[in-house]
Amino acid sequence: MSDIQLYLLEFDKDRKEASSIAAQSAKRLESKELKLLDLIESLGEYISHDDTATRAKADDHDVIGSYAKGLLALEERGKWDEERVASVINALLDNTHALRNYKQQSERYPVLQLIDTLMAKYRNAMKSVHDSSPQFMSRLINYFEGEKDPRNLMIVFSILKVPMTEWDIGSDAQDLFEAVFNYFPITFKPPPNDPYGITTQDLKDRLRDCISSTSDFAPYSFPALLDKLDSTSMNTKRDVLQTIIACVKDYGPRTISLYSVTLWDALKFEILNSEEEDLAQEALSGLSEIARSLSQASTGALNAYLKPIAKECNEHLEDAPTKQSQAAGRILGAIASVSPEVANMILRAVLPTLFTLYQAADNFPKRRGLIEVFVQLIRADLQVYGEWRAAPAVQQAPNGDRTSSADLAANNALLKFTDQALEVLSTGLSTVPVKEVSFRLMTLDALLQLAKVRQLLAPQEIAEIIKLFHTIVITEESYGNDELKAASVNGLVEIGQQKPQLIIDHAFPAFMAQLPDSDVDGSTTYVSVLEAFAKLGSERQLFETVVLRLRNKFNVAVQQQASVRYLRAILSAILFAFAQGANNLQGTPGSCPYYNDLILPLLKQSSGARETRSSLFEDEGVLDLIGRLSNVVLRTQHLEFQKQIARETYTLFRTGPAKDLPPFGTDAPTTQGRTMIVSTHVLAALQREAKPVDDINELLTALVNFAMVDSLSPKVRAATSAQVSLVVNKFIPTAELKAVTGTVLYAPTDLLNPANLTINSIRTIFAIIKGLVLRNHTTLTTIFPSLLALLSSPEHGTTVARGFSTLLQPDDLLTKENHCTISGLRKQKAFSLLVPNISTSVRSATDASTKANYLIALSGILRWLPYTIIEPEISALSPLLLQSLDLPPEEHEVKSATLDTLITFLTQNPRAIEEHASSLITRLLATTSEKRNPAKVRAAALQCLALVPGQLRTETVLPFRKQVAKRLMASLDDGKRAVRGEAVRCRARWMGMDEVEDEEDE
Amino acid sequence: MEANKDNANPTILNQSDLPSRRSDSGVKKRDDGGTGLFDSLVPAYTYLNDPFAQQASSSDTDDDSVEEIDEQEIYDLISTISDPEHPLSLGSLAVVSLPDIHIQPPSSPRSPISTVLVEITPTITHCSLATVIGLGVRVRLEQSLPPRFRVDVRIKQGTHSTDEAVNKQLGDKERVAAALENGTLMGVLKKMLSTCE
């Protein structure tokens, strides 16, 4: 009796015994007592046994799976010879055909693994089985027929790919193709918990690899795929297009040349009548791939493909601007960007028609449509021939020839058309009425792209384009949204990247001529010129010239006593150029770029250290800009250099002792107080080791005293506060920090004493604490409780409450770039020290105003915190936030902040706020309909309310739908357009709700 | 599917040529002719950097001036509706255009009711979807305008072979209501309106 028989008989009686029989036979196999072949054959008997009961056992009990596993284990122990391989595979095919008869996936899987191993490790052996038996291929194909399990299919595809790519499949090609194409398109969706770890994409990829594996499939695959392209399912179409692209890439030019025109005829519809943009994109890549493939074959094949395309596209151009003329432009552009050769063929075939149509066109929309196509062709040309600046010196053609880019450029078919194009486009841009915005934008873009193509235009021709552009910036009347002016400036910047010297030679003089030495006539035409100029400065190669020219203009304007407004504009332009960061400002220990010729003179002028001090430098706006400019340049400098200038932070190069100057001399005249604005920016630029004075504690005291002066202007006051924060954050060592700030906050200065509170002292308190918060200093644990206690002050509680929003607010001076200590944990720390405390106090507060103060403080903290920090407290905080919406209208900043926080809650964790739905909806409605709330708050409440139906559960929200829809009618009639817009959006979201319900019902 | 379209190849207007609020009203231009490029260089002086000052003044110029609902606002509401045949907006297909929108003020001082008249221009004269487009415009406006506006949507005279019949349908309240009960039609309308901001 064979092992198999023993096993099956024993199975009913004693399962233990049965499995030991299986184990035994595996052992005997190993020791070669049992012949493998016999085993498989005896197995085969049972599979086709007449006795259904016995056969069922063979099916149910994983017999074939176990033996396949056994064989796999065996194979691992030693290499098989060709004969063994042939006998195993033949035995399998003979005896266990067809695999679908085994119902359990777990049985079929090891068998497939076994065959896969044979294919992978014994390629030659398997191939010779195929070569020697004509029926083998069809038997193998039939063996897998009907497989449906994704895990198994992954292996089937991988097995079949070997004969596809490596064997001579001859007459079996069609069967082999159909064996895999039957599964196309893959519609498998992994079950929710995805037990297989196989994605739809895995299957799709493997199937696609099979279909594209051999050009022998082309006669079957292209017709079948194109047939499926007519499907109404977007997913199927997407699959088809991706598979076609794979086939075009893999089948090779000879095969593709047979199908190129057929493919064009089918793919074009996806672009000309596109419904989904991504399908159009895929179809475009398909068309380009065909051209790329054919470029490797003969010019004749390429020509045969391109000719009908050019012909049809030319026809579509005749009725531009239409959907199809646009599509024609996309098609031509996509194909032309394949290679210089293809670009040349397309350009020669299309441009003559395009220009003839242009000349004959009687309206601007049509001409615009034609230029749009032209632009796409120039862009394609640009892609294959390169830009002026970026093109490599040597380029490799698709056929492997290496050409110098100069030779290549000489072949550019666009060269023959440039004269005509420049003529048409220049006339179009300069003579057509300004109201033809889109037409002129398009001609401008065409000119710009032409100017960028490497070695296409002569310098003089590019100069003419530059002139057209700057003329628009300088002389054209403003129209509409000034899109054309903006595009001209950007065009100049782009040309500046390619040909900086041409911009300097041609555009700069024109711009400079527009900048007056003085603006006594009050004209402000210079503003747009300065803006354009500043933008050009963001281009690295133009930066230095821009800065020098503007500096000279600034000096002249000062001499001529121009207006403050003009000076501010020039300084802004210089600052803009610097702030773009286009240039390396790194200096040496002894020097700093732009210091002697720009920064030092400005600092001296601002402080009156120069004799020619002008009243212009009393303007706070001018001083602020000078400060910011100094900061940008100085902050990256070497420590040694900074140490030299640190001593001049307060003197700003005036002679005489610093002790007479602010902040040290508090009775200094107000004009001198203004230099605090400049010194703040210098102080901000300094590294910690570059101390502005020897005794930092003395400086802090002086600053605190100066901050108490009532007559300071708002800007000087803000500067003083900023200096307090900077000193606390940067210059006081950690060890001394508690003691030093202690003398100010507590005795002797005692700012935190409720009796000493004034608006000035409150500002200063927060300035100090802000510096500490950023450092995340431990002394905060004692300071915060004292600060919170001030919230119950009847007189100053509200002012203190508002201050909390300054603590974590991003600041333009207290930054890492300005060498401040910014702890990553500061928000977490401030949250844990303040929020639980506030949250308890709100609940226990007895009088309404104290309660309001706590809510204001809370909102000021929360507005700057990321959601992850707030999350643990979200359910405790939600009711408090909602209460803060009830505050009086003058606390609108608090409401804005609260609404922002609520929007975050709703997006991140709607469940947490679900229980407050009723209160939330009611308060939002009240907030938006309260006309005394500013428009910004009314709009924000609507934005928040619009999130509710999507984020909270339908059954929670639905009961409010009617009420909301009705109440929002009033907001639809709000006095402000922006609020009405939000109301429309919000109401649509609420009205759309029950439609979702309907869909679910269907 | 493609072949069924009434007009498979419509003319398309460019976004820059469509009417927009700023270009038409001419207000709110910067008085210096600049684009505000430098505005962000110096942070504005606001509540946020000085919350201590009294807030009464900071509700600034905001609330007194009323911005009336005007033709441009109506245009902005409906120009972003998608055409049922193409993934294009009614504005870019010139199906709706600013000069064809009229707001008629209340006929008597005692009546609060204003009328919005929108005339739509189908892309071709035999467009079978003209009614659906008209319905879409109507639904959009009824959802978005306060009840003091009466909405009147019509096919522009002479732009459609059966404009009178279509106008009759669009003007008949009961027929409109009945049409909106139709699930398939509502599906189409919902898709058209889904591109509205």
PDB file of C-alpha atoms in Angstrom, chain A residues 655-839:
ATOM      1  CA  THR A 655      30.739 110.836  19.748  1.00  0.00           C
ATOM      2  CA  GLY A 656      30.201 111.227  23.456  1.00  0.00           C
ATOM      3  CA  PRO A 657      29.288 108.786  26.232  1.00  0.00           C
ATOM      4  CA  ALA A 658      26.392 106.379  25.876  1.00  0.00           C
ATOM      5  CA  LYS A 659      25.130 107.243  29.328  1.00  0.00           C
ATOM      6  CA  ASP A 660      23.585 110.459  28.053  1.00  0.00           C
ATOM      7  CA  LEU A 661      21.710 108.630  25.320  1.00  0.00           C
ATOM      8  CA  PRO A 662      18.548 106.555  25.514  1.00  0.00           C
ATOM      9  CA  PRO A 663      17.775 104.248  27.174  1.00  0.00           C
ATOM     10  CA  PHE A 664      20.340 105.437  29.727  1.00  0.00           C
ATOM     11  CA  GLY A 665      19.476 109.118  29.693  1.00  0.00           C
ATOM     12  CA  THR A 666      15.767 109.073  30.191  1.00  0.00           C
ATOM     13  CA  ASP A 667      15.417 112.816  29.894  1.00  0.00           C
ATOM     14  CA  ALA A 668      16.955 112.856  26.431  1.00  0.00           C
ATOM     15  CA  PRO A 669      14.926 114.730  23.850  1.00  0.00           C
ATOM     16  CA  THR A 670      12.362 112.710  21.920  1.00  0.00           C
ATOM     17  CA  THR A 671      14.268 112.941  18.661  1.00  0.00           C
ATOM     18  CA  GLN A 672      17.026 110.953  20.254  1.00  0.00           C
ATOM     19  CA  GLY A 673      14.546 108.529  21.733  1.00  0.00           C
ATOM     20  CA  ARG A 674      13.773 107.554  18.168  1.00  0.00           C
ATOM     21  CA  THR A 675      17.227 106.065  17.667  1.00  0.00           C
ATOM     22  CA  MET A 676      15.973 103.270  19.922  1.00  0.00           C
ATOM     23  CA  ILE A 677      14.157 102.009  16.822  1.00  0.00           C
ATOM     24  CA  VAL A 678      17.478 101.553  15.007  1.00  0.00           C
ATOM     25  CA  SER A 679      19.397 100.170  17.975  1.00  0.00           C
ATOM     26  CA  THR A 680      16.717  97.506  18.516  1.00  0.00           C
ATOM     27  CA  HIS A 681      17.510  95.979  15.131  1.00  0.00           C
ATOM     28  CA  VAL A 682      21.264  96.189  15.724  1.00  0.00           C
ATOM     29  CA  LEU A 683      20.814  94.570  19.147  1.00  0.00           C
ATOM     30  CA  ALA A 684      18.777  91.846  17.528  1.00  0.00           C
ATOM     31  CA  ALA A 685      21.556  91.144  15.038  1.00  0.00           C
ATOM     32  CA  LEU A 686      24.194  90.526  17.720  1.00  0.00           C
ATOM     33  CA  GLN A 687      25.361  87.114  18.854  1.00  0.00           C
ATOM     34  CA  ARG A 688      25.198  86.380  22.585  1.00  0.00           C
ATOM     35  CA  GLU A 689      28.937  86.912  23.016  1.00  0.00           C
ATOM     36  CA  ALA A 690      28.889  90.300  21.329  1.00  0.00           C
ATOM     37  CA  LYS A 691      27.658  92.350  24.276  1.00  0.00           C
ATOM     38  CA  PRO A 692      26.399  95.862  23.604  1.00  0.00           C
ATOM     39  CA  VAL A 693      27.539  97.125  27.048  1.00  0.00           C
ATOM     40  CA  ASP A 694      29.690  95.716  29.830  1.00  0.00           C
ATOM     41  CA  ASP A 695      27.032  95.591  32.476  1.00  0.00           C
ATOM     42  CA  ILE A 696      23.973  93.885  31.083  1.00  0.00           C
ATOM     43  CA  ASN A 697      22.047  94.201  34.362  1.00  0.00           C
ATOM     44  CA  GLU A 698      22.464  97.919  34.233  1.00  0.00           C
ATOM     45  CA  LEU A 699      21.161  97.883  30.664  1.00  0.00           C
ATOM     46  CA  LEU A 700      18.068  95.952  31.719  1.00  0.00           C
ATOM     47  CA  THR A 701      17.351  98.394  34.526  1.00  0.00           C
ATOM     48  CA  ALA A 702      17.806 101.323  32.169  1.00  0.00           C
ATOM     49  CA  LEU A 703      15.458  99.783  29.629  1.00  0.00           C
ATOM     50  CA  VAL A 704      12.808  99.091  32.266  1.00  0.00           C
ATOM     51  CA  ASN A 705      13.011 102.663  33.504  1.00  0.00           C
ATOM     52  CA  PHE A 706      12.907 104.032  29.980  1.00  0.00           C
ATOM     53  CA  ALA A 707       9.815 101.930  29.262  1.00  0.00           C
ATOM     54  CA  MET A 708       7.991 103.713  32.085  1.00  0.00           C
ATOM     55  CA  VAL A 709       8.301 107.110  30.400  1.00  0.00           C
ATOM     56  CA  ASP A 710       4.822 108.132  29.356  1.00  0.00           C
ATOM     57  CA  SER A 711       5.745 110.299  26.397  1.00  0.00           C
ATOM     58  CA  LEU A 712       7.240 107.584  24.200  1.00  0.00           C
ATOM     59  CA  SER A 713       5.738 107.166  20.759  1.00  0.00           C
ATOM     60  CA  PRO A 714       4.122 103.759  20.060  1.00  0.00           C
ATOM     61  CA  LYS A 715       6.996 102.699  17.829  1.00  0.00           C
ATOM     62  CA  VAL A 716       9.693 103.697  20.317  1.00  0.00           C
ATOM     63  CA  ARG A 717       7.727 101.962  23.040  1.00  0.00           C
ATOM     64  CA  ALA A 718       7.460  98.776  20.985  1.00  0.00           C
ATOM     65  CA  ALA A 719      11.193  98.981  20.274  1.00  0.00           C
ATOM     66  CA  THR A 720      11.939  99.343  23.977  1.00  0.00           C
ATOM     67  CA  SER A 721       9.802  96.335  24.870  1.00  0.00           C
ATOM     68  CA  ALA A 722      11.523  94.312  22.170  1.00  0.00           C
ATOM     69  CA  GLN A 723      14.908  95.263  23.611  1.00  0.00           C
ATOM     70  CA  VAL A 724      13.802  94.111  27.062  1.00  0.00           C
ATOM     71  CA  SER A 725      12.837  90.730  25.602  1.00  0.00           C
ATOM     72  CA  LEU A 726      16.077  90.496  23.607  1.00  0.00           C
ATOM     73  CA  VAL A 727      18.256  91.301  26.611  1.00  0.00           C
ATOM     74  CA  VAL A 728      16.468  88.779  28.811  1.00  0.00           C
ATOM     75  CA  ASN A 729      16.587  86.131  26.136  1.00  0.00           C
ATOM     76  CA  LYS A 730      20.096  86.574  24.798  1.00  0.00           C
ATOM     77  CA  PHE A 731      22.490  88.374  27.077  1.00  0.00           C
ATOM     78  CA  ILE A 732      21.778  87.269  30.646  1.00  0.00           C
ATOM     79  CA  PRO A 733      23.438  83.937  31.549  1.00  0.00           C
ATOM     80  CA  THR A 734      21.047  81.190  32.705  1.00  0.00           C
ATOM     81  CA  ALA A 735      22.533  81.079  36.194  1.00  0.00           C
ATOM     82  CA  GLU A 736      21.925  84.770  36.805  1.00  0.00           C
ATOM     83  CA  LEU A 737      18.560  84.973  35.141  1.00  0.00           C
ATOM     84  CA  LYS A 738      16.412  84.280  38.169  1.00  0.00           C
ATOM     85  CA  ALA A 739      18.189  86.829  40.318  1.00  0.00           C
ATOM     86  CA  VAL A 740      18.332  89.542  37.669  1.00  0.00           C
ATOM     87  CA  THR A 741      14.724  89.332  36.564  1.00  0.00           C
ATOM     88  CA  GLY A 742      13.710  88.881  40.183  1.00  0.00           C
ATOM     89  CA  THR A 743      14.957  92.343  41.119  1.00  0.00           C
ATOM     90  CA  VAL A 744      12.699  93.800  38.444  1.00  0.00           C
ATOM     91  CA  LEU A 745       9.594  91.679  38.783  1.00  0.00           C
ATOM     92  CA  TYR A 746       9.749  91.544  42.572  1.00  0.00           C
ATOM     93  CA  ALA A 747      11.415  93.885  45.054  1.00  0.00           C
ATOM     94  CA  PRO A 748      12.945  96.388  44.702  1.00  0.00           C
ATOM     95  CA  THR A 749      11.299  97.393  41.381  1.00  0.00           C
ATOM     96  CA  ASP A 750       8.365  95.091  42.128  1.00  0.00           C
ATOM     97  CA  LEU A 751       6.516  95.296  38.828  1.00  0.00           C
ATOM     98  CA  LEU A 752       4.294  92.334  39.704  1.00  0.00           C
ATOM     99  CA  ASN A 753       2.898  94.043  42.784  1.00  0.00           C
ATOM    100  CA  PRO A 754      -0.766  94.803  42.013  1.00  0.00           C
ATOM    101  CA  ALA A 755      -0.321  98.233  43.546  1.00  0.00           C
ATOM    102  CA  ASN A 756       2.348  99.139  40.983  1.00  0.00           C
ATOM    103  CA  LEU A 757       0.416  98.203  37.866  1.00  0.00           C
ATOM    104  CA  THR A 758       0.217 100.709  35.023  1.00  0.00           C
ATOM    105  CA  ILE A 759      -0.231 100.052  31.339  1.00  0.00           C
ATOM    106  CA  ASN A 760       3.507 100.628  30.860  1.00  0.00           C
ATOM    107  CA  SER A 761       4.502  98.274  33.623  1.00  0.00           C
ATOM    108  CA  ILE A 762       2.205  95.582  32.253  1.00  0.00           C
ATOM    109  CA  ARG A 763       3.858  95.825  28.831  1.00  0.00           C
ATOM    110  CA  THR A 764       7.251  95.510  30.458  1.00  0.00           C
ATOM    111  CA  ILE A 765       6.211  92.528  32.560  1.00  0.00           C
ATOM    112  CA  PHE A 766       5.131  90.697  29.444  1.00  0.00           C
ATOM    113  CA  ALA A 767       8.274  91.723  27.562  1.00  0.00           C
ATOM    114  CA  ILE A 768      10.409  90.166  30.314  1.00  0.00           C
ATOM    115  CA  ILE A 769       8.284  87.042  30.552  1.00  0.00           C
ATOM    116  CA  LYS A 770       8.309  86.633  26.777  1.00  0.00           C
ATOM    117  CA  GLY A 771      12.088  86.505  26.803  1.00  0.00           C
ATOM    118  CA  LEU A 772      11.890  83.863  29.555  1.00  0.00           C
ATOM    119  CA  VAL A 773       9.190  81.811  27.857  1.00  0.00           C
ATOM    120  CA  LEU A 774      11.299  81.464  24.717  1.00  0.00           C
ATOM    121  CA  ARG A 775      14.186  80.217  26.862  1.00  0.00           C
ATOM    122  CA  ASN A 776      11.793  77.996  28.771  1.00  0.00           C
ATOM    123  CA  HIS A 777      13.421  79.108  32.010  1.00  0.00           C
ATOM    124  CA  THR A 778      12.565  77.381  35.316  1.00  0.00           C
ATOM    125  CA  THR A 779      11.799  80.641  37.107  1.00  0.00           C
ATOM    126  CA  LEU A 780       8.505  80.705  35.177  1.00  0.00           C
ATOM    127  CA  THR A 781       7.032  78.240  37.669  1.00  0.00           C
ATOM    128  CA  THR A 782       7.031  80.977  40.303  1.00  0.00           C
ATOM    129  CA  ILE A 783       6.361  83.917  38.002  1.00  0.00           C
ATOM    130  CA  PHE A 784       3.274  82.544  36.239  1.00  0.00           C
ATOM    131  CA  PRO A 785       1.153  82.193  39.401  1.00  0.00           C
ATOM    132  CA  SER A 786       1.932  85.828  40.330  1.00  0.00           C
ATOM    133  CA  LEU A 787       0.974  86.869  36.817  1.00  0.00           C
ATOM    134  CA  LEU A 788      -2.302  84.926  36.872  1.00  0.00           C
ATOM    135  CA  ALA A 789      -3.182  86.557  40.204  1.00  0.00           C
ATOM    136  CA  LEU A 790      -3.186  89.929  38.458  1.00  0.00           C
ATOM    137  CA  LEU A 791      -6.159  88.844  36.334  1.00  0.00           C
ATOM    138  CA  SER A 792      -8.510  89.599  39.191  1.00  0.00           C
ATOM    139  CA  SER A 793      -7.353  93.205  39.407  1.00  0.00           C
ATOM    140  CA  PRO A 794     -10.513  95.266  38.847  1.00  0.00           C
ATOM    141  CA  GLU A 795      -8.639  98.089  37.160  1.00  0.00           C
ATOM    142  CA  HIS A 796      -5.923  96.343  35.137  1.00  0.00           C
ATOM    143  CA  GLY A 797      -7.125  92.749  34.913  1.00  0.00           C
ATOM    144  CA  THR A 798      -8.331  93.073  31.326  1.00  0.00           C
ATOM    145  CA  THR A 799      -5.084  94.658  30.136  1.00  0.00           C
ATOM    146  CA  VAL A 800      -3.121  91.851  31.765  1.00  0.00           C
ATOM    147  CA  ALA A 801      -5.446  89.286  30.191  1.00  0.00           C
ATOM    148  CA  ARG A 802      -4.819  90.645  26.731  1.00  0.00           C
ATOM    149  CA  GLY A 803      -1.097  90.434  27.297  1.00  0.00           C
ATOM    150  CA  PHE A 804      -1.183  86.643  27.337  1.00  0.00           C
ATOM    151  CA  SER A 805      -1.548  86.569  23.568  1.00  0.00           C
ATOM    152  CA  THR A 806       1.935  88.122  23.260  1.00  0.00           C
ATOM    153  CA  LEU A 807       3.740  85.346  25.095  1.00  0.00           C
ATOM    154  CA  LEU A 808       3.796  82.680  22.399  1.00  0.00           C
ATOM    155  CA  GLN A 809       3.138  84.899  19.432  1.00  0.00           C
ATOM    156  CA  PRO A 810       5.721  84.492  16.645  1.00  0.00           C
ATOM    157  CA  ASP A 811       7.916  87.544  16.658  1.00  0.00           C
ATOM    158  CA  ASP A 812       9.958  89.045  13.845  1.00  0.00           C
ATOM    159  CA  LEU A 813      12.836  90.032  16.168  1.00  0.00           C
ATOM    160  CA  LEU A 814      13.032  87.178  18.658  1.00  0.00           C
ATOM    161  CA  THR A 815      14.169  84.532  16.193  1.00  0.00           C
ATOM    162  CA  LYS A 816      16.863  81.920  15.768  1.00  0.00           C
ATOM    163  CA  GLU A 817      18.362  83.998  12.952  1.00  0.00           C
ATOM    164  CA  ASN A 818      18.769  86.765  15.520  1.00  0.00           C
ATOM    165  CA  HIS A 819      20.646  84.347  17.813  1.00  0.00           C
ATOM    166  CA  CYS A 820      17.826  84.065  20.366  1.00  0.00           C
ATOM    167  CA  THR A 821      17.318  80.961  22.474  1.00  0.00           C
ATOM    168  CA  ILE A 822      14.111  79.398  21.237  1.00  0.00           C
ATOM    169  CA  SER A 823      13.262  76.268  23.210  1.00  0.00           C
ATOM    170  CA  GLY A 824      11.356  73.579  21.357  1.00  0.00           C
ATOM    171  CA  LEU A 825       9.426  72.819  24.532  1.00  0.00           C
ATOM    172  CA  ARG A 826       8.245  76.360  25.282  1.00  0.00           C
ATOM    173  CA  LYS A 827       4.690  75.817  24.063  1.00  0.00           C
ATOM    174  CA  GLN A 828       4.266  72.570  25.925  1.00  0.00           C
ATOM    175  CA  LYS A 829       5.665  74.180  29.058  1.00  0.00           C
ATOM    176  CA  ALA A 830       3.539  77.311  28.861  1.00  0.00           C
ATOM    177  CA  PHE A 831       0.501  75.157  28.264  1.00  0.00           C
ATOM    178  CA  SER A 832       1.060  72.936  31.275  1.00  0.00           C
ATOM    179  CA  LEU A 833       1.947  75.828  33.574  1.00  0.00           C
ATOM    180  CA  LEU A 834      -0.952  78.037  32.561  1.00  0.00           C
ATOM    181  CA  VAL A 835      -3.912  76.265  31.025  1.00  0.00           C
ATOM    182  CA  PRO A 836      -5.023  73.825  33.764  1.00  0.00           C
ATOM    183  CA  ASN A 837      -4.669  76.665  36.248  1.00  0.00           C
ATOM    184  CA  ILE A 838      -6.754  79.064  34.163  1.00  0.00           C
ATOM    185  CA  SER A 839      -9.323  76.416  33.433  1.00  0.00           C
TER     186      SER A 839
END
